[in-house]
Coordinates of C-alpha atoms in Angstrom, one line a residue:
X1 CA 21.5 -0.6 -12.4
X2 CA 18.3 0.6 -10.8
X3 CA 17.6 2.4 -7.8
X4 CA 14.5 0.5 -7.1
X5 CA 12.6 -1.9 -9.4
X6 CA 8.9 -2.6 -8.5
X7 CA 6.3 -5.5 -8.8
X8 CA 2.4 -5.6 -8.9
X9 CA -1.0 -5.1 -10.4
X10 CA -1.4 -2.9 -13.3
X11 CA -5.1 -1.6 -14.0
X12 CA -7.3 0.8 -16.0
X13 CA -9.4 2.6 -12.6
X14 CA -13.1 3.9 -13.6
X15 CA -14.1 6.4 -10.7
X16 CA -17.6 7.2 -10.5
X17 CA -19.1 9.7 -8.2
X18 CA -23.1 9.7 -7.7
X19 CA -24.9 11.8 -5.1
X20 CA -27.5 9.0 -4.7
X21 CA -25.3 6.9 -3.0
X22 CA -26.0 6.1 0.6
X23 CA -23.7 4.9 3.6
X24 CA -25.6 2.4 6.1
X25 CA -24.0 1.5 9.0
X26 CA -25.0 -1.9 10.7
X27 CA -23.6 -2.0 14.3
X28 CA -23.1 -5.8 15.7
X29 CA -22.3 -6.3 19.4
X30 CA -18.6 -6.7 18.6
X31 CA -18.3 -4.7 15.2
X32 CA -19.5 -1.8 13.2
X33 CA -19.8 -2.5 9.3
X34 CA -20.5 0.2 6.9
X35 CA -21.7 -0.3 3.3
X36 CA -22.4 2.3 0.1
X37 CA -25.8 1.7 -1.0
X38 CA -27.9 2.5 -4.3
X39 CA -31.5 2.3 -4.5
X40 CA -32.6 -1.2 -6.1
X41 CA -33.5 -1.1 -9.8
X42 CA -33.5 2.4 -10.2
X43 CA -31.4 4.0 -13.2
X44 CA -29.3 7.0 -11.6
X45 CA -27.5 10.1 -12.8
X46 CA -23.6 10.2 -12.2
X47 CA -22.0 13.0 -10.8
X48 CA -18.9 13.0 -11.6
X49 CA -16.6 10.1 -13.8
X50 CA -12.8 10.0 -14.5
X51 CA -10.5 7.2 -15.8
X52 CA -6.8 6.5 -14.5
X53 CA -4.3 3.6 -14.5
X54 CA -3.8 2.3 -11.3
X55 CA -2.6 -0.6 -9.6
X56 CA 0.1 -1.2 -7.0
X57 CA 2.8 -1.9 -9.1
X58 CA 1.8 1.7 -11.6
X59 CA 1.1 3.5 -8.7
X60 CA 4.7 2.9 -6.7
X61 CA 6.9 3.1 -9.6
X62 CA 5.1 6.5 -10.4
X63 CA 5.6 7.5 -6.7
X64 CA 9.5 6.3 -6.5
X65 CA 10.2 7.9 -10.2
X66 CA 8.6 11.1 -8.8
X67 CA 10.5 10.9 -5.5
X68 CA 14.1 10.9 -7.6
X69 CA 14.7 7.3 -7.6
X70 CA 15.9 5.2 -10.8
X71 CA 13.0 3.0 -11.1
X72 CA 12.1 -0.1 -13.3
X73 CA 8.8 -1.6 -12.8
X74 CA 7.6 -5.2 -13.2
X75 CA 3.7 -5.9 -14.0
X76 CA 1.4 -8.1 -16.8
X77 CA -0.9 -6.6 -18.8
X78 CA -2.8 -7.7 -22.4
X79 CA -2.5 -6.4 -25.3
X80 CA -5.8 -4.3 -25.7
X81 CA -7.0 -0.5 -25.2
X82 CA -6.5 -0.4 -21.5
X83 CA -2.7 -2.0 -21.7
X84 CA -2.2 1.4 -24.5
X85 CA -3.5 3.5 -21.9
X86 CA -1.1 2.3 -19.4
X87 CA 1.7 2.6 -21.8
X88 CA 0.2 6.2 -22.2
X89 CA 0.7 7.1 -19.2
X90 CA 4.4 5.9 -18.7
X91 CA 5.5 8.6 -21.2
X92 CA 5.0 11.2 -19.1
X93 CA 7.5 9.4 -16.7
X94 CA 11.1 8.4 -16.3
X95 CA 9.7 4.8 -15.1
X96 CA 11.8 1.8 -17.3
X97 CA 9.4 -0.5 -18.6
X98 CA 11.9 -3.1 -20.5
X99 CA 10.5 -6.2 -17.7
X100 CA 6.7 -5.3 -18.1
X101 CA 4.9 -8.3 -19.2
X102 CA 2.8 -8.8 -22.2
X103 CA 0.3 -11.3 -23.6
X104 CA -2.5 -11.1 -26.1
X105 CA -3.9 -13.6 -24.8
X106 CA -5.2 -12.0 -21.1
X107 CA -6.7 -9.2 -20.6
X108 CA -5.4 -6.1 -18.6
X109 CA -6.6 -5.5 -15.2
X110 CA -9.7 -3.3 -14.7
X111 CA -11.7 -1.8 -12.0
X112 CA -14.4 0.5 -11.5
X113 CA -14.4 2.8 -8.1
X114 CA -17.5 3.8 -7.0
X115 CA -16.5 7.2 -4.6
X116 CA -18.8 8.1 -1.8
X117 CA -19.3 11.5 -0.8
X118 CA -16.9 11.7 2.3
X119 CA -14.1 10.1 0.0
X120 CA -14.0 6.4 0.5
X121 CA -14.7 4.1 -2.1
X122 CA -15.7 0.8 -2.8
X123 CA -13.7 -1.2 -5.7
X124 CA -15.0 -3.4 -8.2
X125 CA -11.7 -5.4 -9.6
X126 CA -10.9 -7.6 -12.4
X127 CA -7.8 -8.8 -11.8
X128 CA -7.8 -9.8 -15.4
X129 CA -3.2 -10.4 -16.3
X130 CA -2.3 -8.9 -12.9
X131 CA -3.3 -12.4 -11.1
X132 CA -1.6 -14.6 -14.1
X133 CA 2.4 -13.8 -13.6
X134 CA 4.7 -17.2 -13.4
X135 CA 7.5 -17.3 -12.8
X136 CA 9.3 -17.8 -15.9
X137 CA 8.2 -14.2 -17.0
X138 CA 10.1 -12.6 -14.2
X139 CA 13.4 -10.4 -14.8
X140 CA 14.9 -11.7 -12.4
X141 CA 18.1 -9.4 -13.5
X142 CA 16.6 -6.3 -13.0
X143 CA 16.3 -7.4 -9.3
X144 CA 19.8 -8.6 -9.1
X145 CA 20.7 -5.0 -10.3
X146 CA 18.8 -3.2 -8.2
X147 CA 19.6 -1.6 -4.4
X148 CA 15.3 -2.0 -3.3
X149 CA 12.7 -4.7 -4.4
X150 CA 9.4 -3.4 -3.5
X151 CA 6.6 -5.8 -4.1
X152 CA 2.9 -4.6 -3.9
X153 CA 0.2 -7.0 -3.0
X154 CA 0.2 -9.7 -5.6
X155 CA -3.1 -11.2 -6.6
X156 CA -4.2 -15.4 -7.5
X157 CA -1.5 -17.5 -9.1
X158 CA 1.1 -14.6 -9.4
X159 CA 1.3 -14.4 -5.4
X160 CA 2.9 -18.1 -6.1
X161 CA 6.2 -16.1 -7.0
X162 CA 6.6 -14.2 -4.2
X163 CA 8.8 -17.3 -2.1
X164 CA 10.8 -16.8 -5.3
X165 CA 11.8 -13.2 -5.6
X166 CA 12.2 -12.7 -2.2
X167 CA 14.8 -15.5 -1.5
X168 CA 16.6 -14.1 -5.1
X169 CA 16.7 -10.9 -3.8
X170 CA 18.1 -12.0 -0.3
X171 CA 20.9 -13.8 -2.2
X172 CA 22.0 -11.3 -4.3
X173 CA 21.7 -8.7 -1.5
X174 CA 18.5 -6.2 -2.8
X175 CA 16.6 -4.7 0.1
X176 CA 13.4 -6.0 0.0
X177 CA 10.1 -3.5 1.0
X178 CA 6.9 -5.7 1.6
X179 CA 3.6 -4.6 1.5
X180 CA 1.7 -7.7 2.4
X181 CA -1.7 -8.2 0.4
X182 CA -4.7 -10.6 1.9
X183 CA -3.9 -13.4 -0.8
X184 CA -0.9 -14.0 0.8
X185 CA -2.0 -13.4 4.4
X186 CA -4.7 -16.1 3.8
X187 CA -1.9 -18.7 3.1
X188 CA -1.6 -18.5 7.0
X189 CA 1.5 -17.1 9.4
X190 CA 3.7 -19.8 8.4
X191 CA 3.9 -19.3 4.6
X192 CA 3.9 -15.2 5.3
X193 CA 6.4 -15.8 7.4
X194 CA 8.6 -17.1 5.2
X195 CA 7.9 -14.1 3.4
X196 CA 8.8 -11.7 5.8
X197 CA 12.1 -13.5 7.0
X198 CA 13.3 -11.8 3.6
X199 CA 11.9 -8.2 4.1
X200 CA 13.8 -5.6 5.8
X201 CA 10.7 -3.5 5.2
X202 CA 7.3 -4.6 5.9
X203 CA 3.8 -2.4 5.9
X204 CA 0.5 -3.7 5.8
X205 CA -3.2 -2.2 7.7
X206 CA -4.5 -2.8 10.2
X207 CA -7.2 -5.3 9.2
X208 CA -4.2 -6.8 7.3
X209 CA -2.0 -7.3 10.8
X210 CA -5.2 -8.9 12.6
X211 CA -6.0 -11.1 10.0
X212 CA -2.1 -12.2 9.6
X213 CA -1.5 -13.1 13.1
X214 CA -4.9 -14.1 14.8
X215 CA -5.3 -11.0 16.8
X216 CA -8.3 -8.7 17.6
X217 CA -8.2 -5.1 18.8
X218 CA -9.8 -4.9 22.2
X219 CA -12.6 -2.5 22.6
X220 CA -12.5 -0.2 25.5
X221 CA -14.7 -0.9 28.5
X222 CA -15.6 0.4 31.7
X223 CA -12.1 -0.3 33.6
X224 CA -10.0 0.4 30.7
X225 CA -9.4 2.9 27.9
X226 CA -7.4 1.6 25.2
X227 CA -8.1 4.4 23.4
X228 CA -5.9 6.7 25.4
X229 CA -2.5 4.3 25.0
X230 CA -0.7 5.9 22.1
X231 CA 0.4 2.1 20.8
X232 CA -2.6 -0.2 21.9
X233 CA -1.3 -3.2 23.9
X234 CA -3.0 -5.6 21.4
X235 CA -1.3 -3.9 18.2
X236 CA 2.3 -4.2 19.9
X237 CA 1.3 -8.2 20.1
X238 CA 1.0 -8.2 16.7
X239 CA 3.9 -6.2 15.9
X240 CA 6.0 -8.6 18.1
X241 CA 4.7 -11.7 16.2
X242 CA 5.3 -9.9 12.8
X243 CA 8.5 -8.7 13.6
X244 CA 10.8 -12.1 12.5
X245 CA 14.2 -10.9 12.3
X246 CA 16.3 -8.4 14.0
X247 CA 17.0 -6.0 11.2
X248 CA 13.2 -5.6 10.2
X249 CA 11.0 -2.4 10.3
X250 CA 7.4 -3.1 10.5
X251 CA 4.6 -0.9 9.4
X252 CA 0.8 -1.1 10.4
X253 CA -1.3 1.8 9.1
X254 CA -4.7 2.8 10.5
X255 CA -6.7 4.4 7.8
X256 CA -7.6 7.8 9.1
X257 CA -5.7 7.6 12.4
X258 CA -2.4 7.6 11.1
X259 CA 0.3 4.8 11.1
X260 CA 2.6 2.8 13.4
X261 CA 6.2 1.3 13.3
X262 CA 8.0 -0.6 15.1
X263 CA 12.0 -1.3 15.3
X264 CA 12.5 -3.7 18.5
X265 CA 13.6 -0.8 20.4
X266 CA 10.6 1.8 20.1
X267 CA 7.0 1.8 19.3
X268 CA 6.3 5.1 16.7
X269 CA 3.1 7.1 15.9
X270 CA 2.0 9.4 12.8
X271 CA -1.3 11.1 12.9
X272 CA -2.6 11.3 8.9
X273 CA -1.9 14.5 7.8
X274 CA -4.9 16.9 7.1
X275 CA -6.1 17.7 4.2
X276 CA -9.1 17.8 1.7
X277 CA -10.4 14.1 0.8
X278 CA -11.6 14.1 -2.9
X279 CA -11.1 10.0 -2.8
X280 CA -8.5 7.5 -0.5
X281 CA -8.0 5.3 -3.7
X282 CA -3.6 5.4 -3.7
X283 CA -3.1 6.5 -0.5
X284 CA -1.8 3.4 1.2
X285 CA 0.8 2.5 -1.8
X286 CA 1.5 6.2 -1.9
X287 CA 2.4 6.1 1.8
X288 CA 4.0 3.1 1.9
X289 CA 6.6 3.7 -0.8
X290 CA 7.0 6.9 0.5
X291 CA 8.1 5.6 3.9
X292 CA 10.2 3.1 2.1
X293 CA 11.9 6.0 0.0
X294 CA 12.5 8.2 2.8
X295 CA 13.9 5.3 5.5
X296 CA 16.9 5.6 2.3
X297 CA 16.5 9.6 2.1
X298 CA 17.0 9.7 5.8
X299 CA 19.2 7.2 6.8
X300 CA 16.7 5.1 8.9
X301 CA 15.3 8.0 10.4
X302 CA 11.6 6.1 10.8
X303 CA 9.6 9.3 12.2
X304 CA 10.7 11.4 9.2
X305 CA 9.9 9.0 6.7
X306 CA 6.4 8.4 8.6
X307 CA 5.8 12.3 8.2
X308 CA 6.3 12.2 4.9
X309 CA 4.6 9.3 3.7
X310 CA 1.8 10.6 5.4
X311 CA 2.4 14.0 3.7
X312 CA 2.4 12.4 0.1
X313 CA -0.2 10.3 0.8
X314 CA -2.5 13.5 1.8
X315 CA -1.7 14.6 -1.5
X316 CA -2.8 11.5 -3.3
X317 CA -6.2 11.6 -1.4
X318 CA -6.9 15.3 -2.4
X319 CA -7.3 14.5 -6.1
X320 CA -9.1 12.1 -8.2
X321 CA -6.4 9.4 -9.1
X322 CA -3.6 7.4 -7.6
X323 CA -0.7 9.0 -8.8
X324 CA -2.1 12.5 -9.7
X325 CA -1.4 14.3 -6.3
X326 CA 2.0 12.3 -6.1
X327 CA 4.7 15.5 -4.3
X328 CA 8.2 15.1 -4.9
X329 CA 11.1 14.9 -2.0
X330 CA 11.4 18.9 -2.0
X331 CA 7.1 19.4 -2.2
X332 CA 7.4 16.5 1.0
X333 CA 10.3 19.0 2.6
X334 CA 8.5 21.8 1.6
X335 CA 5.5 21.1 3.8
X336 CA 7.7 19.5 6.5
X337 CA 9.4 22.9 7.4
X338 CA 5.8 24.6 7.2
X339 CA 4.1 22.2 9.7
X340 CA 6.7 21.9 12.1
X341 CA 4.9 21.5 14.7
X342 CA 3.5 18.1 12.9
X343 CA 5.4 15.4 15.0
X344 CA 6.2 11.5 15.1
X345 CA 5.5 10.4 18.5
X346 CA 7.7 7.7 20.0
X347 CA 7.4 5.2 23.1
X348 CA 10.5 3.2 23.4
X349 CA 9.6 -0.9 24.6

């Protein structure tokens, strides 16, 4: 019996740091679009270099073992030096791995992060084993045994399994948390939400919750300021068309901002907590599970478990590394009681 059992990519991260790199901003009439820039053809020093597993499905099994939870964690990898370095790093965790899946024959997921100097990054992935998981490979009895399902964005042919483990968990009663991922979203609202019918948990960004439902963030203008709503009127249209059941929580996060929820009853808002930025690689599976970890800490209590996802997540972003500034529930509590005055804003409908 597990606590919660997990599902997602599994990767070998490369950050690189170089103070070459530029950020160019090209402003449209409707949009703003920033891109990290290197000088063409030129061979350049790095700064700084580090390697770490990541991966949604490593990162949020590290995060819930950290947290306290009984966690079992459900990902495909190959059978070469980056798989052992994964491995590697489960030692140093209480994380089950019996349901991991491995084949020689793929390779394990890969990516190189190439870390700007305010902190953001720009990912170049190989999806490599994490895109390649049927259906048949599934423990589908870990699930069953489990009290929470949380499934990270799932990549290429392994998003095909997602109808399956949702409606398996619904029928053997496992709480499902779902962080949507854009190759699902691009299957279009009616396939998602066939997803989300299952979910009693669902987060996903901003860019995510436009792209799902169709709808754009009005700019302010002349006659009105969006800006100064604390929920803008356009996000709580998508939150309405997201929402699909009764019993759901959704989540929307806004990079930098902070992150919004919605019940039916009341529109909530978390500023991001401050902190020093050393690179935003982790931070939204480290906030998300987080939130979903604490909604069971708390009892339901969704502006405590906003505060501390956004507290764990403000550790993740402070160090190089998904999973290296992961804070357990009493580090979370610690900084709770020492920022009291760090609130969850609330407008009800």
């Amino acid at each position: 019996m597990f606590d919660i059992v997990t599902i997602g990519s599994a990767t070998m991260d490369v950050f690189v740091e170089c103070d070459d790199a530029n950020i160019v901003s090209v402003r449209k009439k409707d949009r703003n679009t920033e891109f990290m820039s290197y000088p063409y053809g030129a061979k350049l020093e790095i700064t700084d270099f580090d390697s770490q597993v990541g991966g949604g499905g490593v990162n949020t099994a590290a995060n819930f073992s950290n947290l306290g939870f009984k966690t079992s964690a459900i990902f495909k990898v190959g059978d070469d030096l980056y798989s052992k370095g994964i491995f590697k790093f489960f030692e140093s965790t209480n994380v089950n791995l019996s349901s991991v899946i491995q084949n020689a024959n793929v390779s394990t997921g890969f990516s190189i992060i190439l870390t700007s100097f305010e902190g953001d990054r720009t990912v170049l992935a190989h999806r490599g084993a994490n895109s390649l998981i049927s259906e048949s490979e599934i423990d589908f009895e870990a699930i069953r045994r489990a009290n929470l399902l949380y499934i990270a964005p799932l990549n290429g042919e392994s998003n095909k399994v997602l109808d399956h483990i949702v409606k398996f968990a619904k029928e053997n009663d496992t709480y499902v948390c779902f962080n949507a991922g854009t190759t699902g979203i691009k299957r279009g609202f009616e396939y998602l939400k066939g997803i989300l019918e299952y979910a009693q948990i669902v987060v996903m960004n901003k860019e995510e919750a436009s792209m799902a439902t169709g709808i754009q963030l009005r700019s302010d203008t002349k006659d009105v300021k969006y800006s100064d709503k604390l929920v803008h009127p356009d996000l709580k249209e998508m939150f309405k068309t997201l929402k699909v059941s009764d019993y759901q929580v959704i989540v929307i996060t806004d990079g930098r901002r902070g992150a919004y929820a919605y019940d039916g009853k009341s529109y909530y808002f978390c500023s991001s907590f401050d902190g020093p930025v050393a690179s935003t690689l982790g931070a939204g599976d480290a906030f998300a599970s987080t939130f979903c970890g604490a909604l069971v800490r708390y009892n339901g209590d969704i502006c405590k478990s906003l505060i501390a996802g956004s507290i764990n997540s403000a550790g993740v972003v402070s160090k190089f590394g998904a999973t290296n500034g992961l804070l357990t529930f009493s580090e979370i509590e610690e900084t709770m009681s020492k920022n009291a005055d760090y609130a969850c804003q609330i407008e009800p409908v």
